[in-house]
mmCIF file of C-alpha atoms in Angstrom:
data_model
loop_
_atom_site.group_PDB
_atom_site.id
_atom_site.type_symbol
_atom_site.label_atom_id
_atom_site.label_comp_id
_atom_site.label_asym_id
_atom_site.label_seq_id
_atom_site.Cartn_x
_atom_site.Cartn_y
_atom_site.Cartn_z
ATOM 1 C CA MET A 1 51.841 25.995 21.422
ATOM 2 C CA PHE A 2 48.441 27.664 21.511
ATOM 3 C CA ARG A 3 46.373 27.957 24.629
ATOM 4 C CA LEU A 4 42.624 28.353 24.746
ATOM 5 C CA ASP A 5 41.281 31.505 26.270
ATOM 6 C CA LYS A 6 39.132 30.276 29.154
ATOM 7 C CA SER A 7 37.226 33.558 29.264
ATOM 8 C CA ASN A 8 35.826 33.008 25.705
ATOM 9 C CA PRO A 9 36.214 29.377 24.563
ATOM 10 C CA PHE A 10 34.519 29.933 21.156
ATOM 11 C CA LYS A 11 36.862 32.803 20.221
ATOM 12 C CA SER A 12 39.877 30.743 21.236
ATOM 13 C CA ILE A 13 38.754 27.813 19.046
ATOM 14 C CA VAL A 14 38.344 30.135 16.035
ATOM 15 C CA CYS A 15 41.810 31.532 16.550
ATOM 16 C CA TYR A 16 43.307 28.086 16.880
ATOM 17 C CA THR A 17 41.584 26.939 13.665
ATOM 18 C CA LYS A 18 42.831 29.954 11.680
ATOM 19 C CA ALA A 19 46.353 29.400 12.902
ATOM 20 C CA PHE A 20 46.189 25.720 11.929
ATOM 21 C CA PHE A 21 45.115 26.448 8.347
ATOM 22 C CA HIS A 22 47.796 29.143 7.970
ATOM 23 C CA ARG A 23 50.533 26.586 8.457
ATOM 24 C CA ARG A 24 52.654 26.023 5.370
ATOM 25 C CA GLN A 25 52.257 22.223 5.345
ATOM 26 C CA TRP A 26 48.486 22.505 5.289
ATOM 27 C CA LYS A 27 48.558 25.051 2.456
ATOM 28 C CA GLU A 28 50.653 22.688 0.349
ATOM 29 C CA THR A 29 48.228 19.858 1.059
ATOM 30 C CA LEU A 30 45.235 21.950 -0.036
ATOM 31 C CA VAL A 31 46.959 22.913 -3.271
ATOM 32 C CA PHE A 32 47.770 19.259 -3.975
ATOM 33 C CA LEU A 33 44.175 18.149 -3.326
ATOM 34 C CA LEU A 34 42.856 20.898 -5.563
ATOM 35 C CA PHE A 35 45.009 19.715 -8.475
ATOM 36 C CA VAL A 36 43.904 16.127 -7.858
ATOM 37 C CA LEU A 37 40.244 17.161 -8.028
ATOM 38 C CA LEU A 38 40.817 19.190 -11.183
ATOM 39 C CA SER A 39 42.606 16.260 -12.794
ATOM 40 C CA ALA A 40 39.784 13.899 -11.870
ATOM 41 C CA GLY A 41 37.259 16.354 -13.289
ATOM 42 C CA PHE A 42 39.145 16.689 -16.594
ATOM 43 C CA TRP A 43 39.467 12.883 -16.797
ATOM 44 C CA TYR A 44 35.743 12.426 -16.192
ATOM 45 C CA LEU A 45 34.834 15.009 -18.837
ATOM 46 C CA GLN A 46 37.197 13.290 -21.268
ATOM 47 C CA SER A 47 35.664 9.888 -20.532
ATOM 48 C CA LEU A 48 32.191 11.260 -21.330
ATOM 49 C CA GLN A 49 33.361 11.860 -24.899
ATOM 50 C CA GLU A 50 34.335 8.216 -25.322
ATOM 51 C CA GLU A 51 31.931 5.440 -26.294
ATOM 52 C CA MET A 52 30.605 3.242 -23.517
ATOM 53 C CA GLU A 53 28.265 0.287 -23.111
ATOM 54 C CA MET A 54 25.501 0.104 -20.538
ATOM 55 C CA GLU A 55 22.652 -2.171 -19.514
ATOM 56 C CA ILE A 56 19.199 -0.639 -18.995
ATOM 57 C CA VAL A 57 16.066 -2.190 -17.514
ATOM 58 C CA LEU A 58 12.771 -1.670 -19.381
ATOM 59 C CA PRO A 59 9.718 -2.492 -17.227
ATOM 60 C CA VAL A 60 6.878 -4.609 -18.643
ATOM 61 C CA LYS A 61 3.290 -3.603 -17.872
ATOM 62 C CA TYR A 62 0.311 -5.912 -18.485
ATOM 63 C CA LYS A 63 -2.943 -4.004 -18.985
ATOM 64 C CA GLN A 64 -6.628 -4.731 -19.691
ATOM 65 C CA VAL A 65 -6.379 -8.286 -18.398
ATOM 66 C CA PRO A 66 -9.781 -9.984 -18.909
ATOM 67 C CA ALA A 67 -11.637 -10.821 -15.704
ATOM 68 C CA ASN A 68 -11.693 -14.532 -16.555
ATOM 69 C CA ILE A 69 -7.900 -14.667 -16.947
ATOM 70 C CA ILE A 70 -5.263 -14.821 -14.224
ATOM 71 C CA LEU A 71 -1.578 -14.308 -15.014
ATOM 72 C CA THR A 72 0.902 -16.772 -13.562
ATOM 73 C CA ASP A 73 3.946 -15.676 -11.582
ATOM 74 C CA ASP A 74 6.509 -16.640 -14.250
ATOM 75 C CA ASN A 75 5.693 -13.792 -16.645
ATOM 76 C CA PRO A 76 8.626 -11.366 -17.207
ATOM 77 C CA VAL A 77 8.346 -8.045 -15.401
ATOM 78 C CA SER A 78 11.215 -6.346 -17.273
ATOM 79 C CA ILE A 79 13.374 -6.425 -20.419
ATOM 80 C CA LEU A 80 17.148 -6.037 -20.002
ATOM 81 C CA PHE A 81 18.740 -4.351 -23.036
ATOM 82 C CA ARG A 82 22.303 -3.238 -23.774
ATOM 83 C CA VAL A 83 23.212 -0.011 -25.613
ATOM 84 C CA LYS A 84 26.367 1.748 -26.824
ATOM 85 C CA ASP A 85 26.969 5.495 -27.116
ATOM 86 C CA LYS A 86 29.110 8.333 -25.781
ATOM 87 C CA GLY A 87 29.394 8.706 -22.045
ATOM 88 C CA LEU A 88 27.443 11.978 -22.012
ATOM 89 C CA VAL A 89 24.427 10.234 -23.562
ATOM 90 C CA MET A 90 24.787 7.352 -21.126
ATOM 91 C CA LEU A 91 24.798 9.837 -18.266
ATOM 92 C CA ASN A 92 21.498 11.185 -19.554
ATOM 93 C CA TYR A 93 20.022 7.640 -19.667
ATOM 94 C CA SER A 94 21.209 6.956 -16.121
ATOM 95 C CA TRP A 95 20.069 10.123 -14.379
ATOM 96 C CA LEU A 96 17.587 12.083 -16.492
ATOM 97 C CA CYS A 97 15.794 9.691 -18.819
ATOM 98 C CA LYS A 98 12.865 7.613 -17.555
ATOM 99 C CA PHE A 99 11.949 4.791 -19.926
ATOM 100 C CA ALA A 100 8.257 4.149 -20.544
ATOM 101 C CA PRO A 101 7.274 0.506 -19.899
ATOM 102 C CA LEU A 102 6.552 -2.043 -22.579
ATOM 103 C CA GLU A 103 2.748 -2.239 -22.442
ATOM 104 C CA VAL A 104 1.226 -5.639 -23.174
ATOM 105 C CA ASN A 105 -2.477 -5.247 -23.982
ATOM 106 C CA LEU A 106 -4.340 -8.443 -23.125
ATOM 107 C CA LYS A 107 -7.842 -7.195 -23.955
ATOM 108 C CA ASN A 108 -8.383 -9.903 -26.595
ATOM 109 C CA LEU A 109 -6.685 -12.673 -24.666
ATOM 110 C CA SER A 110 -8.648 -15.930 -24.540
ATOM 111 C CA GLY A 111 -8.061 -19.642 -24.570
ATOM 112 C CA GLU A 112 -8.809 -19.800 -28.320
ATOM 113 C CA ASP A 113 -6.513 -16.897 -29.270
ATOM 114 C CA SER A 114 -3.010 -17.832 -28.135
ATOM 115 C CA ALA A 115 -1.431 -15.281 -30.536
ATOM 116 C CA ALA A 116 -2.609 -12.465 -28.247
ATOM 117 C CA ALA A 117 -0.430 -13.957 -25.514
ATOM 118 C CA THR A 118 2.882 -13.384 -27.375
ATOM 119 C CA VAL A 119 4.848 -10.157 -27.818
ATOM 120 C CA SER A 120 7.198 -10.434 -30.798
ATOM 121 C CA ARG A 121 10.856 -9.469 -30.962
ATOM 122 C CA LYS A 122 10.021 -6.703 -33.456
ATOM 123 C CA THR A 123 7.487 -5.136 -31.063
ATOM 124 C CA ILE A 124 9.975 -5.126 -28.170
ATOM 125 C CA GLU A 125 12.751 -3.692 -30.363
ATOM 126 C CA SER A 126 10.445 -0.933 -31.638
ATOM 127 C CA CYS A 127 9.454 0.004 -28.065
ATOM 128 C CA ILE A 128 13.122 0.352 -27.084
ATOM 129 C CA LEU A 129 14.386 2.178 -30.177
ATOM 130 C CA LYS A 130 11.740 4.902 -30.082
ATOM 131 C CA GLN A 131 13.035 5.889 -26.637
ATOM 132 C CA LEU A 132 16.717 6.041 -27.636
ATOM 133 C CA THR A 133 18.525 8.889 -29.372
ATOM 134 C CA SER A 134 19.536 8.400 -33.000
ATOM 135 C CA SER A 135 23.214 8.061 -32.050
ATOM 136 C CA THR A 136 22.644 5.175 -29.647
ATOM 137 C CA ALA A 137 23.225 1.636 -30.902
ATOM 138 C CA LEU A 138 21.022 -1.158 -29.525
ATOM 139 C CA LEU A 139 23.312 -4.152 -28.988
ATOM 140 C CA GLY A 140 20.698 -6.640 -27.830
ATOM 141 C CA PHE A 141 18.020 -7.447 -25.278
ATOM 142 C CA GLU A 142 16.667 -10.343 -23.237
ATOM 143 C CA PRO A 143 14.173 -11.911 -23.384
ATOM 144 C CA GLN A 144 13.699 -11.385 -27.104
ATOM 145 C CA THR A 145 10.019 -12.360 -26.969
ATOM 146 C CA VAL A 146 7.432 -12.271 -24.213
ATOM 147 C CA GLU A 147 5.083 -15.237 -23.939
ATOM 148 C CA VAL A 148 2.281 -14.488 -21.512
ATOM 149 C CA HIS A 149 1.430 -17.444 -19.299
ATOM 150 C CA TYR A 150 -2.050 -17.490 -17.866
ATOM 151 C CA ALA A 151 -4.889 -19.676 -16.647
ATOM 152 C CA GLU A 152 -8.586 -19.389 -17.409
ATOM 153 C CA LEU A 153 -10.920 -19.109 -14.431
ATOM 154 C CA GLN A 154 -14.417 -20.391 -13.729
ATOM 155 C CA ARG A 155 -17.317 -17.914 -13.606
ATOM 156 C CA LYS A 156 -20.036 -17.450 -11.010
ATOM 157 C CA GLU A 157 -22.626 -14.726 -10.457
ATOM 158 C CA LEU A 158 -23.096 -13.603 -6.858
ATOM 159 C CA PRO A 159 -25.506 -11.191 -5.136
ATOM 160 C CA VAL A 160 -24.072 -8.010 -3.635
ATOM 161 C CA VAL A 161 -24.748 -7.131 0.002
ATOM 162 C CA ALA A 162 -24.336 -3.432 0.792
ATOM 163 C CA GLU A 163 -22.863 -2.731 4.210
ATOM 164 C CA LEU A 164 -24.402 0.725 4.415
ATOM 165 C CA SER A 165 -25.750 2.006 7.725
ATOM 166 C CA VAL A 166 -28.246 4.888 7.445
ATOM 167 C CA SER A 167 -29.335 6.990 10.441
ATOM 168 C CA PRO A 168 -32.153 9.303 9.284
ATOM 169 C CA GLU A 169 -32.802 12.670 10.829
ATOM 170 C CA GLN A 170 -35.669 12.833 13.323
ATOM 171 C CA GLY A 171 -38.993 12.612 11.473
ATOM 172 C CA PHE A 172 -37.424 10.718 8.551
ATOM 173 C CA GLN A 173 -37.085 6.989 7.849
ATOM 174 C CA LEU A 174 -36.150 4.584 5.103
ATOM 175 C CA ALA A 175 -39.130 4.511 2.761
ATOM 176 C CA ASP A 176 -38.138 1.128 1.310
ATOM 177 C CA SER A 177 -35.288 -1.325 1.242
ATOM 178 C CA MET A 178 -31.973 -0.103 -0.172
ATOM 179 C CA THR A 179 -31.223 -0.970 -3.796
ATOM 180 C CA VAL A 180 -27.837 -2.045 -5.164
ATOM 181 C CA THR A 181 -26.809 -1.466 -8.786
ATOM 182 C CA PRO A 182 -25.736 -3.874 -10.133
ATOM 183 C CA ALA A 183 -27.459 -6.273 -7.744
ATOM 184 C CA ARG A 184 -25.354 -9.229 -8.952
ATOM 185 C CA VAL A 185 -21.726 -9.301 -10.089
ATOM 186 C CA SER A 186 -19.817 -11.961 -12.006
ATOM 187 C CA VAL A 187 -16.674 -13.258 -10.325
ATOM 188 C CA PHE A 188 -13.898 -15.468 -11.688
ATOM 189 C CA ALA A 189 -11.772 -17.887 -9.679
ATOM 190 C CA SER A 190 -10.855 -21.534 -9.404
ATOM 191 C CA ARG A 191 -13.712 -23.985 -8.854
ATOM 192 C CA THR A 192 -12.513 -24.654 -5.312
ATOM 193 C CA VAL A 193 -12.659 -20.972 -4.379
ATOM 194 C CA LEU A 194 -16.007 -20.365 -6.100
ATOM 195 C CA ASP A 195 -17.647 -23.184 -4.149
ATOM 196 C CA THR A 196 -16.963 -21.269 -0.905
ATOM 197 C CA LEU A 197 -18.531 -17.988 -2.082
ATOM 198 C CA ARG A 198 -22.202 -17.169 -1.504
ATOM 199 C CA GLU A 199 -22.229 -13.356 -1.751
ATOM 200 C CA LEU A 200 -20.107 -10.260 -2.239
ATOM 201 C CA ARG A 201 -19.942 -7.504 0.357
ATOM 202 C CA THR A 202 -19.102 -3.846 0.012
ATOM 203 C CA VAL A 203 -16.839 -1.879 2.301
ATOM 204 C CA ARG A 204 -18.652 -0.514 5.334
ATOM 205 C CA MET A 205 -20.063 3.020 5.296
ATOM 206 C CA GLU A 206 -22.263 5.019 7.682
ATOM 207 C CA LEU A 207 -24.542 7.952 6.851
ATOM 208 C CA LYS A 208 -25.855 10.099 9.705
ATOM 209 C CA ASN A 209 -28.657 12.686 9.961
ATOM 210 C CA VAL A 210 -30.005 11.877 6.508
ATOM 211 C CA ASN A 211 -33.142 13.762 5.392
ATOM 212 C CA ARG A 212 -33.364 12.809 1.712
ATOM 213 C CA THR A 213 -32.677 9.908 -0.620
ATOM 214 C CA GLN A 214 -28.952 9.191 -0.879
ATOM 215 C CA THR A 215 -26.997 7.361 -3.586
ATOM 216 C CA VAL A 216 -23.414 6.441 -2.751
ATOM 217 C CA THR A 217 -20.696 4.465 -4.511
ATOM 218 C CA LEU A 218 -19.171 1.651 -2.473
ATOM 219 C CA ARG A 219 -16.179 -0.490 -3.384
ATOM 220 C CA LEU A 220 -16.522 -4.249 -3.259
ATOM 221 C CA ARG A 221 -14.318 -5.999 -0.752
ATOM 222 C CA GLU A 222 -11.408 -7.758 -2.388
ATOM 223 C CA ILE A 223 -11.158 -11.531 -2.092
ATOM 224 C CA ALA A 224 -7.812 -13.297 -2.516
ATOM 225 C CA GLY A 225 -7.653 -15.271 -5.755
ATOM 226 C CA VAL A 226 -10.906 -13.779 -7.092
ATOM 227 C CA GLN A 227 -11.374 -11.360 -9.973
ATOM 228 C CA MET A 228 -14.600 -9.367 -10.385
ATOM 229 C CA ASP A 229 -16.394 -7.801 -13.330
ATOM 230 C CA GLU A 230 -17.085 -4.711 -11.205
ATOM 231 C CA ASP A 231 -14.933 -2.988 -8.592
ATOM 232 C CA GLU A 232 -17.752 -0.915 -7.113
ATOM 233 C CA VAL A 233 -21.536 -0.623 -6.967
ATOM 234 C CA GLU A 234 -24.067 2.148 -6.394
ATOM 235 C CA VAL A 235 -26.319 1.906 -3.350
ATOM 236 C CA THR A 236 -29.500 3.967 -3.058
ATOM 237 C CA ALA A 237 -31.115 4.556 0.335
ATOM 238 C CA PRO A 238 -34.647 6.001 -0.123
ATOM 239 C CA VAL A 239 -35.119 8.321 2.857
ATOM 240 C CA GLU A 240 -38.382 10.261 3.219
ATOM 241 C CA GLU A 241 -40.309 12.229 5.777
ATOM 242 C CA PHE A 242 -42.732 10.003 7.700
ATOM 243 C CA THR A 243 -46.106 10.514 9.309
ATOM 244 C CA GLU A 244 -48.273 8.318 11.534
ATOM 245 C CA LYS A 245 -51.208 6.352 10.167
ATOM 246 C CA ARG A 246 -53.825 4.284 12.051
ATOM 247 C CA LEU A 247 -55.699 1.403 10.476
ATOM 248 C CA THR A 248 -58.308 -1.004 11.846
ATOM 249 C CA ILE A 249 -57.651 -4.649 10.952
ATOM 250 C CA PRO A 250 -60.057 -7.562 11.654
ATOM 251 C CA VAL A 251 -58.727 -10.602 13.513
ATOM 252 C CA LEU A 252 -59.417 -13.728 11.453
ATOM 253 C CA CYS A 253 -59.352 -17.379 12.455
ATOM 254 C CA THR A 254 -58.287 -20.082 10.015
ATOM 255 C CA GLY A 255 -59.319 -23.696 10.244
ATOM 256 C CA LEU A 256 -62.378 -23.054 12.435
ATOM 257 C CA PRO A 257 -64.500 -26.273 12.573
ATOM 258 C CA GLU A 258 -68.105 -25.956 11.401
ATOM 259 C CA ASN A 259 -69.465 -27.044 14.766
ATOM 260 C CA TYR A 260 -67.651 -24.253 16.657
ATOM 261 C CA THR A 261 -68.280 -20.533 17.011
ATOM 262 C CA LEU A 262 -65.483 -18.122 17.986
ATOM 263 C CA HIS A 263 -66.247 -14.862 19.768
ATOM 264 C CA LEU A 264 -63.419 -12.277 19.872
ATOM 265 C CA PHE A 265 -63.148 -9.294 22.228
ATOM 266 C CA PRO A 266 -62.298 -7.066 20.418
ATOM 267 C CA SER A 267 -62.750 -8.513 16.951
ATOM 268 C CA THR A 268 -60.529 -5.828 15.403
ATOM 269 C CA VAL A 269 -57.059 -4.481 16.207
ATOM 270 C CA GLU A 270 -55.703 -1.020 15.505
ATOM 271 C CA VAL A 271 -52.404 -0.920 13.618
ATOM 272 C CA VAL A 272 -50.298 2.166 14.227
ATOM 273 C CA CYS A 273 -47.420 2.644 11.785
ATOM 274 C CA ASN A 274 -45.206 5.299 10.247
ATOM 275 C CA VAL A 275 -45.555 5.710 6.495
ATOM 276 C CA PRO A 276 -43.800 8.008 4.011
ATOM 277 C CA VAL A 277 -45.710 11.173 3.290
ATOM 278 C CA SER A 278 -45.674 10.303 -0.431
ATOM 279 C CA ARG A 279 -47.379 6.927 0.276
ATOM 280 C CA PHE A 280 -49.851 7.995 2.921
ATOM 281 C CA LYS A 281 -52.888 7.584 0.642
ATOM 282 C CA ASP A 282 -51.614 4.333 -0.869
ATOM 283 C CA VAL A 283 -51.593 2.373 2.405
ATOM 284 C CA SER A 284 -54.904 0.685 3.275
ATOM 285 C CA GLU A 285 -56.325 -2.068 5.476
ATOM 286 C CA ASN A 286 -55.844 -4.517 2.597
ATOM 287 C CA ASP A 287 -52.065 -4.227 3.019
ATOM 288 C CA PHE A 288 -52.308 -5.798 6.490
ATOM 289 C CA GLU A 289 -53.685 -9.093 7.730
ATOM 290 C CA ILE A 290 -54.069 -10.887 11.067
ATOM 291 C CA ARG A 291 -54.857 -14.590 10.732
ATOM 292 C CA MET A 292 -54.635 -16.964 13.714
ATOM 293 C CA PRO A 293 -55.042 -20.737 13.340
ATOM 294 C CA PHE A 294 -57.811 -22.346 15.375
ATOM 295 C CA GLU A 295 -55.240 -24.651 17.025
ATOM 296 C CA GLU A 296 -53.745 -21.630 18.824
ATOM 297 C CA PHE A 297 -57.143 -20.606 20.183
ATOM 298 C CA GLU A 298 -57.749 -24.173 21.274
ATOM 299 C CA ALA A 299 -54.381 -24.342 23.057
ATOM 300 C CA ASN A 300 -55.153 -21.126 24.994
ATOM 301 C CA ARG A 301 -58.803 -21.946 25.660
ATOM 302 C CA THR A 302 -58.372 -22.063 29.433
ATOM 303 C CA ALA A 303 -56.705 -18.635 29.600
ATOM 304 C CA GLY A 304 -59.153 -17.141 27.155
ATOM 305 C CA LYS A 305 -56.477 -14.792 25.822
ATOM 306 C CA LEU A 306 -54.205 -14.931 22.820
ATOM 307 C CA PRO A 307 -51.432 -12.551 21.580
ATOM 308 C CA VAL A 308 -52.053 -11.335 18.040
ATOM 309 C CA ARG A 309 -49.546 -10.743 15.288
ATOM 310 C CA LEU A 310 -49.444 -9.468 11.764
ATOM 311 C CA ASN A 311 -49.201 -12.095 9.022
ATOM 312 C CA LYS A 312 -49.050 -9.562 6.218
ATOM 313 C CA GLN A 313 -47.656 -6.056 5.938
ATOM 314 C CA PRO A 314 -45.755 -3.912 3.389
ATOM 315 C CA SER A 315 -42.049 -4.753 3.371
ATOM 316 C CA TRP A 316 -41.032 -1.135 3.825
ATOM 317 C CA ILE A 317 -43.007 -0.665 7.055
ATOM 318 C CA THR A 318 -40.972 -1.539 10.152
ATOM 319 C CA TYR A 319 -42.146 -2.246 13.678
ATOM 320 C CA PRO A 320 -45.873 -1.470 13.381
ATOM 321 C CA ALA A 321 -47.633 -1.313 16.766
ATOM 322 C CA LEU A 322 -50.819 -3.303 17.553
ATOM 323 C CA ASN A 323 -53.460 -2.003 19.924
ATOM 324 C CA PRO A 324 -54.407 -4.126 21.750
ATOM 325 C CA GLU A 325 -51.620 -6.691 21.568
ATOM 326 C CA THR A 326 -53.874 -9.519 22.884
ATOM 327 C CA VAL A 327 -57.519 -10.403 22.356
ATOM 328 C CA GLU A 328 -59.926 -12.303 24.572
ATOM 329 C CA PHE A 329 -62.059 -15.044 23.119
ATOM 330 C CA ILE A 330 -64.755 -17.599 23.850
ATOM 331 C CA ILE A 331 -65.150 -20.830 21.939
ATOM 332 C CA GLU A 332 -68.672 -22.272 21.723
ATOM 333 C CA GLN A 333 -69.579 -25.669 20.422
ATOM 334 C CA ASN A 334 -72.705 -25.674 18.274
ATOM 335 C CA ASN A 335 -75.481 -28.267 18.863
#
């Protein structure tokens, strides 16, 4: 019996292991196992020279599906075919060979052209045979034809809303509203789904410290059960350097009776706004207007003051300031 050396346990274990494998019974067992493995190897090599049968799965890929067509769930996703050849070839099919899918092109598929929805037996057989070696026999395959089942969808054109947030650098602003190209996209779905849709939205994106016009590509958000003509749109944010401009605008009264006279203090208001440098000369007093109905003056007659507001301004000018923000007035009745 062997005893472990307590002073060096690892050395004692190594010695014990060597002694165990030097036993005669263990040597005989190793020799026996070696011959068993060799025999199994020779048997396996011999079996590879014999003919065998095997089933292989060929995937089916549907491509270029029209936007107004939706495929149903009962379309085949694979073709199961059976082949016969020597075991060595079968080993290659199992481990090394990757079969290209059967591609079903549905570009011309429509309700009037049902022939485009069928893949013939000859087409499937040709796709399989060109991927097999000349020595391999094709015994059969299922299904022998592929009939594409589909449903036609209703069409609707929807506006695109870009979820793009732009933070210009100091001294810069959006010179105009952002433009989306294309501005409208056709979608296809069932009538029930289409009735619930009012617009399409892009994925959200944020641009910071922008100092020039930016054009970005944004993907449209996917909607369950809806197919779209476009997957993405281009959004342009016109960013320019801005400068301050001051304009004097008259305060006008609409609906003033003929027997009344309105005195305003002051009769004009200064508009202070930021405009793009490129448009500085294009902006004039005619682009702005302050019109107050006489009823509002009449309602504030006792106070003699009325807040003013812009009724007209360029769409690309945001938050213009008015100075003053209120005007005083006197209403006189004519004799």
